[in-house]
mmCIF file of C-alpha atoms and ligand atoms in Angstrom:
data_model
loop_
_atom_site.group_PDB
_atom_site.id
_atom_site.type_symbol
_atom_site.label_atom_id
_atom_site.label_comp_id
_atom_site.label_asym_id
_atom_site.label_seq_id
_atom_site.Cartn_x
_atom_site.Cartn_y
_atom_site.Cartn_z
ATOM 1 C CA MET A 231 -25.220 17.294 -74.128
ATOM 2 C CA LYS A 232 -23.583 14.915 -71.662
ATOM 3 C CA ALA A 233 -19.888 14.236 -71.373
ATOM 4 C CA ILE A 234 -17.757 11.397 -70.037
ATOM 5 C CA ILE A 235 -14.313 11.879 -68.562
ATOM 6 C CA PRO A 236 -12.539 8.560 -67.941
ATOM 7 C CA VAL A 237 -10.122 9.041 -65.031
ATOM 8 C CA ALA A 238 -9.867 5.501 -63.670
ATOM 9 C CA GLY A 239 -6.271 4.759 -64.696
ATOM 10 C CA HIS A 240 -3.760 4.012 -61.976
ATOM 11 C CA GLY A 241 -1.129 6.533 -63.045
ATOM 12 C CA THR A 242 1.702 4.016 -63.277
ATOM 13 C CA ARG A 243 3.733 6.349 -65.519
ATOM 14 C CA PHE A 244 3.681 8.996 -62.807
ATOM 15 C CA LEU A 245 4.728 7.124 -59.671
ATOM 16 C CA PRO A 246 5.353 7.653 -56.821
ATOM 17 C CA VAL A 247 3.122 10.734 -56.418
ATOM 18 C CA THR A 248 0.168 8.837 -57.936
ATOM 19 C CA LYS A 249 0.242 6.405 -54.988
ATOM 20 C CA VAL A 250 -1.876 9.059 -53.217
ATOM 21 C CA VAL A 251 -2.634 11.859 -55.717
ATOM 22 C CA PRO A 252 -4.463 11.014 -58.958
ATOM 23 C CA LYS A 253 -2.475 12.408 -61.901
ATOM 24 C CA GLU A 254 -5.551 14.361 -63.009
ATOM 25 C CA MET A 255 -5.471 16.240 -59.687
ATOM 26 C CA LEU A 256 -1.954 17.575 -60.141
ATOM 27 C CA PRO A 257 -2.080 21.369 -60.185
ATOM 28 C CA ILE A 258 -1.849 23.635 -63.191
ATOM 29 C CA GLY A 259 -1.336 26.814 -61.204
ATOM 30 C CA SER A 260 -3.930 26.803 -58.447
ATOM 31 C CA ARG A 261 -6.331 24.325 -60.043
ATOM 32 C CA PRO A 262 -6.226 20.608 -60.734
ATOM 33 C CA ALA A 263 -5.703 19.713 -64.389
ATOM 34 C CA LEU A 264 -9.047 17.914 -64.362
ATOM 35 C CA GLU A 265 -10.903 21.138 -63.577
ATOM 36 C CA LEU A 266 -9.578 22.645 -66.810
ATOM 37 C CA ILE A 267 -10.967 19.655 -68.703
ATOM 38 C CA VAL A 268 -14.340 20.044 -66.953
ATOM 39 C CA GLU A 269 -14.371 23.701 -68.019
ATOM 40 C CA GLU A 270 -13.557 22.751 -71.591
ATOM 41 C CA ALA A 271 -16.501 20.326 -71.613
ATOM 42 C CA LYS A 272 -18.918 22.827 -70.106
ATOM 43 C CA SER A 273 -17.964 25.622 -72.435
ATOM 44 C CA ALA A 274 -18.483 23.201 -75.355
ATOM 45 C CA GLY A 275 -22.073 22.695 -74.174
ATOM 46 C CA ALA A 276 -21.881 19.780 -71.741
ATOM 47 C CA ASP A 277 -24.388 20.228 -68.920
ATOM 48 C CA GLU A 278 -23.819 16.825 -67.297
ATOM 49 C CA ILE A 279 -20.450 15.190 -66.805
ATOM 50 C CA VAL A 280 -19.938 11.565 -65.801
ATOM 51 C CA MET A 281 -16.496 10.814 -64.418
ATOM 52 C CA VAL A 282 -15.335 7.218 -64.511
ATOM 53 C CA ILE A 283 -13.119 6.713 -61.467
ATOM 54 C CA SER A 284 -11.597 3.747 -59.668
ATOM 55 C CA LYS A 285 -10.911 2.850 -56.069
ATOM 56 C CA GLY A 286 -8.152 5.033 -54.712
ATOM 57 C CA LYS A 287 -9.198 8.059 -56.763
ATOM 58 C CA GLU A 288 -11.760 9.391 -54.287
ATOM 59 C CA LEU A 289 -9.876 12.678 -54.077
ATOM 60 C CA ILE A 290 -11.504 13.472 -57.436
ATOM 61 C CA ARG A 291 -14.926 12.799 -55.981
ATOM 62 C CA GLU A 292 -14.144 14.930 -52.949
ATOM 63 C CA TYR A 293 -12.964 17.860 -55.084
ATOM 64 C CA PHE A 294 -16.007 17.935 -57.382
ATOM 65 C CA LYS A 295 -18.645 17.029 -54.764
ATOM 66 C CA ASP A 296 -20.239 20.494 -54.817
ATOM 67 C CA ASP A 297 -20.552 20.603 -58.607
ATOM 68 C CA PRO A 298 -24.117 19.418 -59.390
ATOM 69 C CA ALA A 299 -23.174 18.808 -63.036
ATOM 70 C CA VAL A 300 -20.648 16.118 -62.126
ATOM 71 C CA SER A 301 -21.491 12.517 -61.225
ATOM 72 C CA PHE A 302 -19.352 9.423 -60.742
ATOM 73 C CA VAL A 303 -19.284 5.798 -61.777
ATOM 74 C CA TYR A 304 -16.641 3.213 -60.936
ATOM 75 C CA GLN A 305 -14.545 1.031 -63.176
ATOM 76 C CA HIS A 306 -13.682 -1.891 -60.915
ATOM 77 C CA GLU A 307 -11.258 -3.626 -63.255
ATOM 78 C CA GLN A 308 -8.624 -2.101 -65.511
ATOM 79 C CA LYS A 309 -9.906 -3.527 -68.769
ATOM 80 C CA GLY A 310 -9.134 -0.666 -71.119
ATOM 81 C CA LEU A 311 -10.493 2.682 -72.263
ATOM 82 C CA GLY A 312 -13.494 1.191 -74.059
ATOM 83 C CA HIS A 313 -14.460 -0.677 -70.895
ATOM 84 C CA ALA A 314 -14.081 2.511 -68.837
ATOM 85 C CA VAL A 315 -16.389 4.464 -71.161
ATOM 86 C CA LEU A 316 -18.902 1.589 -71.101
ATOM 87 C CA GLN A 317 -19.269 1.985 -67.308
ATOM 88 C CA ALA A 318 -21.020 5.319 -67.974
ATOM 89 C CA ALA A 319 -23.644 3.686 -70.228
ATOM 90 C CA PRO A 320 -26.495 3.681 -67.630
ATOM 91 C CA ALA A 321 -26.453 7.494 -67.654
ATOM 92 C CA PHE A 322 -27.300 7.380 -71.372
ATOM 93 C CA ALA A 323 -29.976 4.645 -71.386
ATOM 94 C CA GLY A 324 -32.630 5.386 -73.993
ATOM 95 C CA GLY A 325 -30.809 8.541 -75.038
ATOM 96 C CA THR A 326 -30.112 9.804 -78.531
ATOM 97 C CA GLY A 327 -27.624 12.232 -80.029
ATOM 98 C CA ASN A 328 -23.944 12.572 -79.241
ATOM 99 C CA VAL A 329 -21.816 12.092 -76.157
ATOM 100 C CA LEU A 330 -18.597 14.021 -75.642
ATOM 101 C CA VAL A 331 -15.650 11.977 -74.361
ATOM 102 C CA LEU A 332 -12.624 13.812 -72.957
ATOM 103 C CA LEU A 333 -9.636 11.764 -71.833
ATOM 104 C CA GLY A 334 -8.633 12.927 -68.368
ATOM 105 C CA ASP A 335 -4.909 12.830 -69.068
ATOM 106 C CA ALA A 336 -5.135 14.857 -72.288
ATOM 107 C CA LEU A 337 -4.928 18.546 -71.513
ATOM 108 C CA VAL A 338 -5.325 20.921 -74.444
ATOM 109 C CA ALA A 339 -3.686 24.349 -74.275
ATOM 110 C CA GLY A 340 -4.366 27.205 -76.664
ATOM 111 C CA GLY A 341 -7.972 26.549 -77.636
ATOM 112 C CA ASN A 342 -11.072 24.536 -76.812
ATOM 113 C CA ALA A 343 -10.787 21.250 -78.725
ATOM 114 C CA SER A 344 -14.277 20.087 -77.722
ATOM 115 C CA ARG A 345 -15.870 23.250 -79.080
ATOM 116 C CA GLU A 346 -14.073 22.742 -82.372
ATOM 117 C CA LEU A 347 -15.404 19.180 -82.571
ATOM 118 C CA ALA A 348 -18.926 20.434 -81.847
ATOM 119 C CA ALA A 349 -18.610 22.989 -84.683
ATOM 120 C CA VAL A 350 -17.455 20.317 -87.151
ATOM 121 C CA SER A 351 -20.374 18.143 -86.042
ATOM 122 C CA ARG A 352 -22.863 20.977 -86.648
ATOM 123 C CA SER A 353 -21.535 21.595 -90.151
ATOM 124 C CA ASN A 354 -21.959 17.875 -90.930
ATOM 125 C CA GLY A 355 -25.572 17.504 -89.840
ATOM 126 C CA GLY A 356 -24.791 16.530 -86.251
ATOM 127 C CA ALA A 357 -22.453 13.671 -87.206
ATOM 128 C CA ALA A 358 -19.887 12.177 -84.842
ATOM 129 C CA VAL A 359 -16.394 13.726 -84.817
ATOM 130 C CA VAL A 360 -13.037 12.616 -83.474
ATOM 131 C CA GLY A 361 -10.256 15.043 -82.497
ATOM 132 C CA LEU A 362 -6.964 14.457 -84.297
ATOM 133 C CA GLU A 363 -3.371 15.603 -84.382
ATOM 134 C CA ARG A 364 -0.546 14.869 -86.817
ATOM 135 C CA VAL A 365 2.259 12.810 -85.327
ATOM 136 C CA PRO A 366 5.687 11.795 -86.641
ATOM 137 C CA ARG A 367 5.493 8.470 -88.485
ATOM 138 C CA GLU A 368 7.778 6.752 -85.996
ATOM 139 C CA LYS A 369 5.305 7.565 -83.194
ATOM 140 C CA VAL A 370 2.095 6.231 -84.766
ATOM 141 C CA SER A 371 2.325 3.066 -82.661
ATOM 142 C CA ARG A 372 1.478 5.123 -79.538
ATOM 143 C CA TYR A 373 -1.931 6.225 -80.824
ATOM 144 C CA GLY A 374 -5.171 5.336 -82.507
ATOM 145 C CA ILE A 375 -4.584 6.164 -86.183
ATOM 146 C CA VAL A 376 -7.304 7.011 -88.713
ATOM 147 C CA ALA A 377 -7.814 6.779 -92.454
ATOM 148 C CA MET A 378 -9.507 10.020 -93.537
ATOM 149 C CA GLU A 379 -10.954 11.127 -96.886
ATOM 150 C CA GLU A 380 -10.474 14.603 -98.330
ATOM 151 C CA SER A 381 -14.033 15.419 -97.161
ATOM 152 C CA GLY A 382 -12.962 14.803 -93.565
ATOM 153 C CA ARG A 383 -14.912 11.550 -93.394
ATOM 154 C CA ILE A 384 -13.153 8.807 -91.441
ATOM 155 C CA THR A 385 -13.078 5.438 -93.197
ATOM 156 C CA GLY A 386 -10.924 3.421 -90.816
ATOM 157 C CA MET A 387 -9.342 3.483 -87.396
ATOM 158 C CA VAL A 388 -6.702 1.226 -85.857
ATOM 159 C CA GLU A 389 -5.252 1.198 -82.345
ATOM 160 C CA LYS A 390 -1.471 1.626 -82.082
ATOM 161 C CA PRO A 391 -0.440 0.216 -85.473
ATOM 162 C CA ALA A 392 3.166 -0.450 -86.482
ATOM 163 C CA PRO A 393 4.380 2.401 -88.757
ATOM 164 C CA GLU A 394 4.269 0.125 -91.820
ATOM 165 C CA ASN A 395 0.601 -0.695 -91.178
ATOM 166 C CA ALA A 396 -0.584 2.799 -90.238
ATOM 167 C CA PRO A 397 -3.233 4.228 -92.592
ATOM 168 C CA SER A 398 -1.925 7.808 -92.050
ATOM 169 C CA ASP A 399 -0.075 10.019 -89.588
ATOM 170 C CA LEU A 400 -3.344 11.334 -88.113
ATOM 171 C CA ALA A 401 -3.662 10.320 -84.468
ATOM 172 C CA VAL A 402 -6.685 10.259 -82.202
ATOM 173 C CA ALA A 403 -5.998 13.014 -79.686
ATOM 174 C CA GLY A 404 -8.072 12.615 -76.532
ATOM 175 C CA ARG A 405 -11.408 14.130 -77.635
ATOM 176 C CA TYR A 406 -14.390 12.355 -79.180
ATOM 177 C CA LEU A 407 -17.946 13.394 -79.986
ATOM 178 C CA LEU A 408 -19.685 10.061 -80.537
ATOM 179 C CA ASP A 409 -23.175 8.863 -81.299
ATOM 180 C CA VAL A 410 -24.607 7.269 -78.133
ATOM 181 C CA ALA A 411 -24.898 4.047 -80.168
ATOM 182 C CA ILE A 412 -21.238 3.641 -79.170
ATOM 183 C CA PHE A 413 -22.442 1.949 -75.969
ATOM 184 C CA ASP A 414 -24.039 -0.879 -77.977
ATOM 185 C CA PHE A 415 -20.809 -1.386 -79.882
ATOM 186 C CA LEU A 416 -18.767 -1.274 -76.675
ATOM 187 C CA ALA A 417 -21.059 -3.783 -74.979
ATOM 188 C CA GLY A 418 -20.294 -6.312 -77.709
ATOM 189 C CA GLN A 419 -16.653 -5.386 -78.145
ATOM 190 C CA ARG A 420 -14.066 -8.146 -77.820
ATOM 191 C CA ALA A 421 -10.708 -7.515 -76.189
ATOM 192 C CA GLY A 422 -8.144 -6.175 -78.626
ATOM 193 C CA LEU A 423 -4.627 -4.837 -78.286
ATOM 194 C CA GLY A 424 -3.114 -5.654 -74.893
ATOM 195 C CA GLY A 425 -6.155 -7.788 -74.013
ATOM 196 C CA GLU A 426 -8.112 -4.561 -73.418
ATOM 197 C CA ILE A 427 -11.532 -3.414 -74.629
ATOM 198 C CA GLN A 428 -10.409 -0.668 -76.987
ATOM 199 C CA LEU A 429 -12.617 2.366 -77.684
ATOM 200 C CA THR A 430 -10.881 2.582 -81.062
ATOM 201 C CA ASP A 431 -12.094 -0.913 -82.052
ATOM 202 C CA ALA A 432 -15.715 -0.113 -81.171
ATOM 203 C CA ILE A 433 -15.572 3.158 -83.143
ATOM 204 C CA ALA A 434 -14.002 1.315 -86.108
ATOM 205 C CA ARG A 435 -17.002 -1.041 -86.158
ATOM 206 C CA MET A 436 -19.471 1.818 -85.756
ATOM 207 C CA ILE A 437 -18.284 3.786 -88.801
ATOM 208 C CA ALA A 438 -19.861 1.169 -91.056
ATOM 209 C CA GLU A 439 -23.252 2.378 -89.776
ATOM 210 C CA LYS A 440 -22.779 5.955 -88.576
ATOM 211 C CA PRO A 441 -20.671 8.605 -90.309
ATOM 212 C CA LEU A 442 -17.634 9.891 -88.417
ATOM 213 C CA TYR A 443 -15.602 12.979 -89.262
ATOM 214 C CA GLY A 444 -12.114 13.996 -88.208
ATOM 215 C CA CYS A 445 -11.094 17.380 -86.811
ATOM 216 C CA VAL A 446 -7.440 18.358 -86.461
ATOM 217 C CA TYR A 447 -7.983 20.809 -83.635
ATOM 218 C CA ARG A 448 -5.895 23.919 -83.074
ATOM 219 C CA GLY A 449 -4.867 23.551 -79.452
ATOM 220 C CA ARG A 450 -1.814 21.603 -78.351
ATOM 221 C CA ARG A 451 -2.495 18.363 -76.460
ATOM 222 C CA GLN A 452 -0.237 17.457 -73.575
ATOM 223 C CA ASP A 453 -0.229 13.963 -72.111
ATOM 224 C CA ILE A 454 -0.200 14.736 -68.405
ATOM 225 C CA GLY A 455 0.048 11.036 -67.578
ATOM 226 C CA ASN A 456 3.817 11.337 -67.306
ATOM 227 C CA PRO A 457 6.101 13.970 -65.726
ATOM 228 C CA GLN A 458 7.509 15.219 -69.043
ATOM 229 C CA GLY A 459 4.073 15.937 -70.516
ATOM 230 C CA TYR A 460 3.004 17.541 -67.250
ATOM 231 C CA PHE A 461 5.951 19.952 -67.328
ATOM 232 C CA LYS A 462 5.046 20.864 -70.904
ATOM 233 C CA ALA A 463 1.441 21.479 -69.864
ATOM 234 C CA LEU A 464 2.593 23.777 -67.064
ATOM 235 C CA GLU A 465 4.666 25.739 -69.559
ATOM 236 C CA ALA A 466 1.868 25.932 -72.129
ATOM 237 C CA PHE A 467 -0.735 27.132 -69.626
ATOM 238 C CA GLY A 468 1.783 29.490 -68.064
ATOM 239 C CA GLU A 469 2.377 31.148 -71.431
ATOM 240 C CA ASN A 470 -1.361 31.495 -72.091
ATOM 241 C CA ARG A 471 -2.032 33.332 -68.873
HETATM 242 C C1 G1P B 177 -5.651 6.343 -75.850
HETATM 243 C C2 G1P B 177 -6.397 5.802 -77.074
HETATM 244 C C3 G1P B 177 -5.642 6.129 -78.353
HETATM 245 C C4 G1P B 177 -5.385 7.636 -78.420
HETATM 246 C C5 G1P B 177 -4.649 8.110 -77.144
HETATM 247 C C6 G1P B 177 -4.449 9.621 -77.112
HETATM 248 O O1 G1P B 177 -4.453 5.624 -75.721
HETATM 249 O O2 G1P B 177 -6.552 4.399 -76.928
HETATM 250 O O3 G1P B 177 -6.386 5.712 -79.468
HETATM 251 O O4 G1P B 177 -4.645 7.961 -79.577
HETATM 252 O O5 G1P B 177 -5.389 7.729 -75.973
HETATM 253 O O6 G1P B 177 -5.666 10.280 -77.092
HETATM 254 P P1 G1P B 177 -3.582 5.632 -74.349
HETATM 255 O O7 G1P B 177 -2.817 6.931 -74.353
HETATM 256 O O8 G1P B 177 -4.549 5.540 -73.231
HETATM 257 O O9 G1P B 177 -2.664 4.446 -74.468
#
């Protein structure tokens, strides 16, 4: 299995340090946060990892240069998460099966979220799976929100809805195991919220053709894209040691 880790964002919620240090390279103990995400992917079965970086984030490239499993592609314009993931498409040309996507600013403590997704996929005939967490209703507008049946099957997905339009309180939480057909949907995806190519919108179109299941994983996700989430991640990983 191959994995994609989009890490092209400019870290505007974590200035000024991100002027020179990518947020994903901030240390959790002696290792950059991103290395923990790489380990999560590998231990979930990923043997090739494509990182989507941008100009100014070469420190990431430098750090992982001796890891033969990791390769790099550039996102030259900040056009959204869906656009970032699409930059990795050439590595999947002609491929079949699933691709694991791990958001580089979502660090999960207390369990391997990707492995849980892989297990849910296996018990549903290899279907695609999205990692979820429950969020307070007033915070749904910060996330992709899904509509999910009792069976775990996802029937809808909307990016950052207003609370009154949200189909549930189940939020997309930084981990996706998607059919590689996602690249076709992304290639034809129009800009959505914020004028960006949203991964959520492409997945929402794909579920009409390919089944998608939800998995509320056990670990706790921390958004290390801002100082507050980073402090929480330090605490969580400190406790687990
Ligand atoms: C992205 C996704 C969103 C998801 C969130 C957390 O949003 O677009 O659907 O819920 O990550 O995984 P962002 O945090 O980049 O605004």
